[in-house]
DNA sequence: TTTT
DNA sequence: TTTT
């Protein structure tokens, strides 16, 4: 009875941070920039950039670990999730993230201009388009999110 | 070169708050709930609800003012925007909002069960589907956002 | 490296036609109407209706069989597929269909106004939102599509 | 009350065919390929390609005329439209097209590998992301579609 | 912090 | 704060 869907095409702000949790679960985090331009009253072109916090789990996170680096252009399909946490002063703070369910690499291999180690050829065609499979709820509710 | 698109179907959490700014500009704010369910390991069904802060400008805000009330189911198409502000302790805080560019009413008229005043018939068929027209940047950069 | 995604909200044109194939595979077909309105030069309001051929497989088809009937409003997420066939004169013909991967019921139960048999209460909450799981390719390539 | 939205990322099949109609109205047509891969039972990788007939009007068609050529990767947002026509034997035939409302160029300039004339630098930043403005219905209903 |  |  409801839909929560996000579609982004943008550039990766920095090499993804990848963590390997228990049970062979991988998580990757990175930010993705999208930008909009318009011409202001004075004729000047103004560009505003929006930064999105992307979170990727499991198999898709492994793809990110192997193939995504700073500067890459990505297509991301996912959903919005706002989580709360307590800051050092005990105030409730909110962070909005995009949980990626699908991801496509739009930067041709070997053209990454980012800061990370140089990308070799993709080991595997699958890497260019991977969907997050549905995971059983039995492991789902062990995870810290 | 980039895309920032959100598609939501959910329920309006409270009657929209509508403000009329200078130059005949209207803004409406409300929250929209989307929910996801899954069955946990113990067989219990778990539902998580996500609340989205929706912002609507100009002509579309007038439609919201006239036709949207608490409890209504809406389709919203828009983009993500995170703005920062300073809290009372001088800390930078962030709020993520969805700027609606298109909105469709999915609750048949006369069936709103929310807390607001009872809805009459729509005055105007247009109300059921209104797109935000493109506004010239000349007025755009007068606005406080 | 590519994306083929369709999002529709519209009304079901007739009770779905459901077939049960071998190996416990179910397929459902129905048409879905979306409409657009605009005001013509002469001030007359013109509405054009677009009919989409929807195809639903497996578990999602069983949901359709049980819960979808003529007149219902649905949200459908899927992809476009054009298949060719030969007509009686031996000419190649093309039919474009939407393969649904996700489907949400937007008509509250018990409010269906269509021509089919009256809908009872949903047997199961899951029915309101079901995703097509990924099926292994081993059965995939047995299917006639 | 309804939504008809298509999102495609794919490659342009041939240099667009551009026509200039009366009243300074431009139309561009081209096909766009999207593809899906899966591994068959025998372990072989199978790729299926879907060809979409894209139609672009007015300002966006001028952008296509200037900047889009065979082989380019594009993001397209639009809607599905099926039109009928009579073939030489008097049979009713149907063609499904995607009317593009928004288009983003995903191939960096100067990297087009297609068959058309070589692309020079974009004359204009706008070219990379142009939205179809809403046109008044008064001209709308003069058009042959 | 990205990209054009 | 919504809805089923």
XYZ file of C-alpha atoms (C1' of nucleotides) in Angstrom:
588
model
C 0.000 0.000 0.000
C 2.960 2.313 -0.210
C 5.949 3.106 -2.382
C 9.298 4.605 -1.414
C 11.530 4.761 -4.448
C 14.557 6.869 -5.322
C 16.355 7.083 -8.641
C 19.697 8.868 -8.746
C 22.370 9.429 -11.337
C 25.397 11.204 -9.957
C 29.072 11.084 -9.134
C 30.730 9.291 -6.254
C 32.315 11.764 -3.844
C 35.030 9.558 -2.402
C 36.201 5.973 -2.448
C 33.517 3.912 -0.702
C 34.042 2.871 2.899
C 33.453 -0.863 3.120
C 32.933 -2.876 6.313
C 32.726 -6.633 6.672
C 30.339 -7.584 9.427
C 29.596 -10.942 10.952
C 28.054 -13.710 8.939
C 29.717 -12.674 5.748
C 27.675 -9.491 5.524
C 29.263 -6.535 3.751
C 28.167 -2.886 3.919
C 29.425 -0.054 1.791
C 28.896 3.665 2.366
C 29.664 6.574 0.120
C 28.228 9.877 -0.945
C 26.844 10.657 -4.353
C 26.525 14.140 -5.830
C 23.694 15.260 -8.050
C 23.532 18.816 -9.322
C 21.011 21.216 -10.750
C 21.743 24.379 -12.686
C 19.685 27.447 -13.404
C 20.367 30.943 -14.638
C 19.830 33.633 -12.038
C 18.225 37.021 -12.568
C 21.604 38.607 -13.192
C 22.331 36.107 -15.950
C 24.806 34.168 -13.901
C 24.622 30.415 -14.021
C 24.144 28.880 -10.608
C 24.783 25.217 -9.853
C 23.602 23.623 -6.647
C 24.906 20.251 -5.600
C 23.018 17.784 -3.498
C 24.947 15.126 -1.583
C 23.239 11.805 -0.922
C 24.427 9.294 1.673
C 24.332 5.924 -0.037
C 24.248 2.648 1.867
C 24.683 -0.667 0.102
C 24.397 -4.130 1.668
C 25.619 -7.642 0.944
C 26.274 -8.758 -2.613
C 25.794 -5.313 -3.998
C 28.279 -3.979 -1.426
C 30.851 -6.427 -2.714
C 30.350 -5.060 -6.194
C 30.850 -1.562 -4.815
C 33.994 -2.699 -3.028
C 35.465 -4.074 -6.230
C 34.315 -1.672 -8.872
C 33.248 1.702 -7.515
C 35.671 4.493 -6.818
C 35.752 8.242 -6.363
C 34.476 10.170 -9.337
C 32.522 7.321 -10.935
C 29.119 8.066 -12.344
C 26.438 5.694 -11.044
C 22.764 4.974 -11.498
C 21.208 4.030 -8.179
C 17.745 2.780 -7.414
C 16.785 2.548 -3.787
C 14.665 3.841 -0.952
C 14.878 6.633 1.552
C 15.585 5.830 5.168
C 15.971 8.281 8.019
C 17.582 6.935 11.167
C 18.022 8.712 14.447
C 21.003 8.737 16.785
C 21.990 10.650 19.877
C 24.736 13.223 19.603
C 27.318 13.852 22.335
C 24.969 16.347 24.017
C 22.201 13.793 24.164
C 20.178 15.439 21.439
C 18.307 13.335 18.966
C 19.783 13.744 15.509
C 18.529 12.450 12.195
C 20.409 11.216 9.171
C 18.728 10.434 5.900
C 20.255 7.741 3.762
C 19.508 6.019 0.485
C 19.509 2.231 0.685
C 20.502 1.047 -2.754
C 18.588 -1.919 -4.182
C 20.031 -1.702 -7.651
C 23.101 -0.027 -9.057
C 24.511 0.460 -12.540
C 27.966 1.685 -13.396
C 27.851 4.482 -15.943
C 31.568 5.232 -16.065
C 33.196 3.023 -18.658
C 35.910 0.867 -17.081
C 39.385 2.253 -17.157
C 38.150 5.832 -17.233
C 37.808 6.420 -13.545
C 39.592 9.680 -12.806
C 39.191 9.466 -9.073
C 41.720 9.204 -6.311
C 41.586 5.470 -5.662
C 43.846 2.768 -6.952
C 43.595 2.289 -10.669
C 40.776 0.090 -11.798
C 41.537 -2.999 -13.763
C 39.139 -4.577 -16.188
C 35.966 -5.923 -14.651
C 36.488 -9.507 -13.619
C 32.930 -10.295 -14.378
C 30.185 -8.885 -16.531
C 27.713 -9.198 -13.710
C 29.459 -6.371 -12.023
C 27.851 -3.852 -14.272
C 24.352 -4.527 -13.103
C 23.508 -6.273 -9.911
C 20.228 -6.418 -8.125
C 19.939 -6.906 -4.416
C 18.181 -10.248 -3.988
C 15.466 -10.556 -1.400
C 16.909 -11.859 1.819
C 14.957 -13.941 4.221
C 13.723 -12.129 7.247
C 15.470 -14.667 9.418
C 18.769 -13.023 8.866
C 17.263 -9.632 8.263
C 16.466 -8.946 11.870
C 19.922 -9.778 13.095
C 21.326 -6.798 11.327
C 22.022 -3.505 13.025
C 19.737 -1.355 10.859
C 24.288 14.996 -16.285
C 22.499 13.968 -13.142
C 19.146 12.749 -11.904
C 17.533 13.185 -8.487
C 14.083 11.672 -8.516
C 11.806 10.392 -5.791
C 8.529 8.532 -6.161
C 6.378 8.066 -3.089
C 2.954 6.670 -2.374
C 1.904 7.107 1.209
C -0.452 8.691 3.691
C -0.488 12.270 4.867
C 0.339 12.501 8.570
C -1.455 15.725 9.417
C -3.312 18.551 7.742
C -0.762 20.457 5.646
C 0.679 23.687 6.986
C 0.311 26.331 4.310
C 2.056 29.707 4.202
C 1.451 32.560 1.794
C 4.662 34.432 1.077
C 5.245 37.605 -0.859
C 4.484 37.863 -4.539
C 1.611 35.442 -4.360
C 3.895 32.527 -3.593
C 2.412 29.682 -1.565
C 4.300 26.917 0.262
C 2.817 23.828 1.832
C 4.524 21.415 4.218
C 3.359 18.087 5.500
C 4.711 14.668 6.300
C 3.960 11.525 4.367
C 4.240 7.998 5.745
C 5.389 5.021 3.751
C 5.691 1.616 5.353
C 7.382 -1.682 4.751
C 6.508 -5.010 6.324
C 8.445 -8.182 6.763
C 8.101 -11.301 8.843
C 10.727 -11.680 11.541
C 12.497 -14.863 12.554
C 9.944 -15.519 15.260
C 7.121 -15.328 12.735
C 5.932 -11.966 13.903
C 5.049 -9.430 11.291
C 7.051 -6.244 11.657
C 6.074 -2.967 10.016
C 8.456 -0.060 9.825
C 7.216 3.373 8.894
C 9.251 6.017 7.195
C 8.207 9.669 7.503
C 9.040 12.007 4.642
C 9.006 15.807 4.934
C 7.197 17.058 1.868
C 7.532 20.621 0.588
C 5.293 21.943 -2.154
C 5.525 25.354 -3.836
C 3.263 27.708 -5.761
C 0.384 26.348 -7.795
C 0.819 22.860 -6.500
C 0.795 24.235 -2.943
C -2.592 25.803 -3.636
C -3.885 22.433 -4.708
C -2.561 20.977 -1.469
C -4.221 23.763 0.490
C -7.579 23.047 -1.067
C -7.630 19.304 -1.441
C -5.139 17.510 0.781
C -5.853 16.603 4.359
C -4.675 14.254 7.071
C -4.948 10.617 6.162
C -5.128 11.082 2.397
C -3.164 8.752 0.206
C -0.963 10.583 -2.297
C 1.397 9.845 -5.142
C 4.300 12.280 -5.085
C 7.079 12.767 -7.574
C 9.886 15.067 -6.566
C 13.508 15.431 -5.620
C 15.551 15.146 -2.472
C 16.927 18.254 -0.844
C 18.938 18.465 2.345
C 19.213 21.889 3.916
C 21.262 22.873 6.912
C 20.370 25.153 9.779
C 21.914 26.071 13.111
C 20.308 24.775 16.251
C 20.081 26.751 19.509
C 23.515 25.492 20.572
C 25.080 26.690 17.328
C 25.468 23.202 15.932
C 24.915 22.600 12.274
C 21.850 20.439 11.729
C 20.517 18.877 8.568
C 16.997 18.282 7.414
C 16.144 16.271 4.358
C 13.016 17.184 2.477
C 11.219 16.096 -0.659
C 10.349 18.911 -3.042
C 7.267 17.766 -4.869
C 7.111 18.447 -8.610
C 4.021 16.402 -9.265
C 1.276 15.090 -7.041
C -1.705 12.850 -7.566
C -4.558 12.318 -5.138
C -5.242 8.620 -4.588
C -7.964 8.973 -1.987
C -11.319 9.273 -3.703
C -12.998 12.550 -2.749
C -15.368 12.389 0.147
C -13.540 9.458 1.710
C -10.950 11.336 3.678
C -11.016 9.937 7.189
C -8.550 12.386 8.615
C -8.926 15.006 11.275
C -9.443 18.067 9.097
C -12.653 19.730 8.056
C -14.793 17.589 5.814
C -13.843 17.705 2.189
C -16.382 18.865 -0.322
C -16.389 17.873 -3.955
C -13.418 19.040 -5.922
C -14.169 22.428 -7.467
C -12.082 21.523 -10.434
C -10.939 18.389 -12.154
C -7.458 19.759 -12.547
C -7.010 19.304 -8.884
C -6.454 15.627 -9.269
C -3.251 15.942 -11.213
C -1.178 19.040 -11.308
C 2.360 19.437 -12.485
C 4.640 22.126 -11.208
C 5.366 24.329 -14.202
C 8.904 25.516 -14.762
C 9.361 28.910 -13.210
C 11.790 31.436 -14.542
C 14.919 31.805 -12.530
C 14.199 35.504 -12.222
C 11.700 34.842 -9.499
C 13.383 31.696 -8.342
C 16.279 33.415 -6.664
C 14.099 35.712 -4.617
C 12.834 32.804 -2.641
C 14.152 31.851 0.757
C 15.303 28.350 -0.144
C 24.684 -0.845 -18.081
C 21.057 -0.209 -18.922
C 17.722 0.515 -17.284
C 14.218 -0.303 -18.509
C 11.701 0.764 -15.912
C 8.022 1.613 -16.064
C 5.846 3.064 -13.341
C 2.107 3.103 -13.856
C -0.898 4.033 -11.789
C -4.141 3.282 -13.515
C -7.341 1.294 -13.585
C -7.786 -2.318 -14.571
C -9.847 -2.611 -17.746
C -11.322 -6.058 -17.215
C -11.033 -9.007 -14.866
C -7.568 -10.486 -15.396
C -7.193 -13.568 -17.543
C -5.187 -16.120 -15.573
C -3.506 -19.234 -16.966
C -1.839 -22.024 -15.035
C 1.093 -23.415 -16.949
C 3.276 -26.387 -16.242
C 5.454 -26.609 -13.173
C 3.101 -24.560 -11.078
C 3.742 -21.407 -13.096
C 0.913 -18.883 -13.248
C 0.551 -16.005 -15.716
C -1.981 -13.207 -15.560
C -2.840 -10.729 -18.300
C -4.964 -7.630 -18.148
C -5.042 -4.107 -19.482
C -4.529 -0.997 -17.437
C -5.744 2.459 -18.398
C -3.894 5.652 -17.690
C -5.278 8.983 -18.830
C -4.103 12.494 -19.480
C -6.241 15.593 -19.752
C -5.643 18.950 -21.308
C -7.762 21.897 -22.342
C -7.987 22.424 -26.087
C -7.888 25.722 -27.956
C -11.660 25.921 -27.899
C -11.732 25.561 -24.140
C -12.971 22.009 -24.246
C -11.373 19.540 -21.910
C -9.901 16.587 -23.754
C -8.963 13.321 -22.084
C -6.850 10.729 -23.836
C -6.597 7.231 -22.466
C -3.651 4.958 -22.902
C -4.142 1.206 -22.545
C -1.202 -0.863 -21.327
C -0.988 -4.651 -21.727
C 0.164 -5.951 -18.370
C 1.747 -9.383 -17.925
C 2.365 -10.829 -14.494
C 4.162 -14.086 -13.686
C 4.306 -16.611 -10.859
C 3.642 -15.519 -7.296
C 2.586 -12.072 -8.315
C 0.156 -13.617 -10.822
C -1.458 -15.561 -7.990
C -1.973 -12.321 -6.122
C -3.584 -10.870 -9.224
C -5.789 -13.931 -9.534
C -7.039 -13.553 -5.994
C -7.242 -9.837 -5.475
C -7.377 -7.861 -8.714
C -10.572 -7.213 -10.598
C -12.003 -4.864 -13.178
C -11.968 -1.240 -12.115
C -9.292 -1.567 -9.451
C -6.669 1.099 -9.240
C -3.135 -0.336 -9.216
C 0.433 0.848 -8.939
C 2.652 -1.221 -11.215
C 6.396 -1.234 -11.551
C 7.844 -3.203 -14.398
C 9.666 -3.177 -17.691
C 8.749 -2.816 -21.324
C 8.896 -5.792 -23.608
C 7.986 -5.920 -27.274
C 7.454 -9.361 -28.729
C 6.824 -10.243 -32.335
C 4.413 -12.769 -33.802
C 3.179 -13.654 -37.251
C -0.347 -12.756 -38.215
C -2.611 -14.919 -40.391
C -1.195 -13.303 -43.552
C 2.346 -14.130 -42.523
C 3.198 -10.537 -41.631
C 5.381 -9.822 -38.662
C 3.429 -8.040 -35.959
C 4.602 -6.462 -32.743
C 2.958 -6.248 -29.362
C 4.347 -4.192 -26.522
C 3.693 -5.389 -23.010
C 4.596 -4.367 -19.493
C 6.076 -7.142 -17.379
C 5.173 -6.302 -13.811
C 7.851 -6.811 -11.166
C 5.988 -5.120 -8.362
C 2.350 -4.281 -7.841
C 0.426 -2.396 -5.179
C -3.312 -2.337 -4.750
C -4.609 1.214 -4.424
C -8.307 0.403 -4.262
C -9.335 -0.257 -0.675
C -10.820 -3.737 -0.353
C -14.554 -3.966 -0.652
C -14.739 -0.891 -2.866
C -14.181 -2.519 -6.194
C -16.846 -1.226 -8.553
C -15.963 -3.499 -11.428
C -17.917 -6.178 -13.153
C -16.370 -9.245 -11.567
C -17.525 -11.287 -8.651
C -17.612 -9.380 -5.401
C -14.328 -9.263 -3.557
C -14.170 -10.640 -0.076
C -11.734 -9.476 2.539
C -8.116 -10.126 1.736
C -7.060 -13.476 3.130
C -3.627 -12.200 3.791
C -1.938 -8.892 4.385
C 0.895 -9.783 2.067
C -1.475 -9.513 -0.795
C -1.305 -5.780 -0.797
C 2.314 -5.579 -1.747
C 4.198 -8.367 -3.331
C 7.482 -8.274 -5.111
C 8.431 -10.722 -7.782
C 11.343 -12.671 -6.360
C 14.320 -13.363 -8.577
C 13.906 -16.751 -10.149
C 16.809 -18.906 -11.057
C 17.655 -18.986 -14.697
C 17.312 -22.739 -14.653
C 13.586 -22.489 -14.771
C 13.590 -19.175 -16.541
C 14.585 -20.545 -19.884
C 11.868 -23.159 -19.936
C 9.255 -20.503 -20.208
C 7.654 -19.453 -23.455
C 8.688 -15.783 -23.308
C -5.470 10.205 -10.956
C -2.995 8.261 -13.058
C 0.688 7.940 -13.764
C 2.441 6.804 -16.954
C 6.171 7.087 -16.478
C 9.116 5.418 -18.175
C 12.772 5.592 -17.208
C 15.332 4.251 -19.644
C 19.101 4.164 -19.812
C 20.383 2.739 -23.041
C 22.265 3.287 -26.253
C 21.074 5.098 -29.334
C 20.706 2.719 -32.277
C 21.257 5.144 -35.140
C 21.654 8.851 -35.752
C 18.310 10.455 -34.929
C 15.940 11.367 -37.727
C 14.906 14.975 -37.256
C 11.999 16.737 -38.951
C 11.147 20.424 -38.858
C 7.411 20.937 -38.944
C 5.394 24.097 -39.235
C 5.472 26.783 -36.605
C 9.040 26.094 -35.701
C 8.185 22.702 -34.244
C 10.893 20.056 -34.349
C 10.472 16.300 -33.869
C 13.219 13.749 -33.469
C 12.900 9.963 -33.672
C 15.420 7.303 -32.849
C 15.615 3.903 -31.240
C 17.235 3.142 -27.935
C 18.506 -0.269 -26.864
C 18.335 -1.617 -23.355
C 19.583 -5.073 -22.545
C 19.206 -7.718 -19.880
C 21.469 -10.670 -19.237
C 20.946 -13.918 -17.423
C 22.708 -17.232 -17.217
C 20.814 -20.105 -18.776
C 20.508 -23.647 -17.437
C 23.466 -24.769 -19.506
C 25.640 -22.058 -18.019
C 25.598 -19.940 -21.122
C 25.124 -16.232 -20.699
C 22.145 -14.937 -22.636
C 21.594 -11.276 -23.436
C 18.289 -9.993 -24.712
C 18.000 -6.542 -26.205
C 14.904 -4.439 -26.155
C 14.498 -1.659 -28.714
C 12.441 1.375 -27.750
C 11.055 3.878 -30.281
C 11.810 7.287 -28.842
C 9.970 10.431 -29.923
C 11.138 13.858 -28.844
C 9.396 17.174 -29.523
C 10.319 20.854 -29.730
C 13.215 22.238 -27.706
C 14.311 18.825 -26.578
C 14.279 17.670 -30.216
C 16.675 20.484 -31.067
C 19.010 19.260 -28.379
C 18.784 15.780 -29.871
C 19.509 17.193 -33.309
C 22.647 18.906 -32.101
C 24.074 16.530 -29.565
C 22.773 12.988 -29.911
C 24.268 10.469 -32.284
C 24.461 6.737 -32.826
C 26.010 4.873 -29.942
C 25.460 7.528 -27.298
C 24.253 6.434 -23.906
C 21.190 8.381 -22.759
C 18.935 8.661 -19.750
C 15.352 9.211 -20.866
C 12.277 9.977 -18.837
C 8.982 9.897 -20.631
C 5.666 8.217 -21.110
C 4.314 5.347 -23.143
C 2.093 6.023 -26.093
C 0.595 3.493 -28.468
C -0.765 4.862 -31.721
C -2.621 2.975 -34.402
C -2.281 3.203 -38.151
C -3.617 1.268 -41.132
C -1.232 -0.908 -43.074
C -1.345 -1.368 -46.843
C -3.873 -4.217 -46.471
C -6.181 -2.039 -44.421
C -5.378 -3.793 -41.174
C -5.129 -1.831 -37.994
C -1.571 -1.857 -36.689
C -0.163 -0.566 -33.430
C 3.147 1.052 -32.643
C 4.276 1.810 -29.127
C 6.532 4.787 -28.612
C 8.170 6.573 -25.720
C 7.567 10.317 -25.652
C 10.572 11.798 -23.935
C 9.938 14.573 -21.409
C 13.467 14.727 -20.074
C 16.773 13.517 -21.411
C 20.311 13.421 -20.061
C 23.433 12.673 -22.031
C 25.539 10.016 -20.322
C 28.265 9.746 -22.952
C 30.986 12.287 -22.279
C 31.418 14.615 -25.262
C 34.031 13.600 -27.751
C 33.665 9.926 -26.892
C 30.845 9.050 -29.203
C 31.849 5.889 -31.040
C 28.887 5.864 -33.360
C 28.656 6.226 -37.101
C 27.625 9.870 -37.324
C 29.708 12.927 -37.887
C 32.163 13.643 -35.125
C 30.789 15.621 -32.233
C 32.332 18.927 -31.393
C 32.266 20.455 -27.936
C 28.850 21.320 -26.641
C 28.013 24.905 -27.542
C 26.044 25.289 -24.427
C 25.848 23.721 -21.000
C 22.090 23.535 -21.173
C 22.422 20.845 -23.719
C 23.268 18.288 -21.147
C 19.982 18.420 -19.346
C 16.879 19.858 -20.838
C 13.353 19.464 -19.667
C 10.410 19.682 -21.976
C 8.474 22.738 -20.843
C 4.713 22.505 -20.637
C 3.223 23.762 -23.860
C -0.115 25.421 -24.001
C -2.897 23.290 -25.303
C -3.617 25.898 -27.945
C -0.728 24.730 -30.015
C -0.892 21.203 -28.741
C -3.949 20.239 -30.686
C -2.558 21.437 -33.992
C 0.008 18.722 -33.923
C -0.366 15.449 -35.762
C -0.129 13.164 -32.727
C 33.630 15.218 -1.312
C 31.953 14.484 -7.186
C 31.160 15.903 -11.981
C 30.581 19.331 -16.429
C 1.758 12.107 12.771
C -0.643 8.309 8.489
C -2.537 3.973 6.670
C -3.880 -1.498 6.397
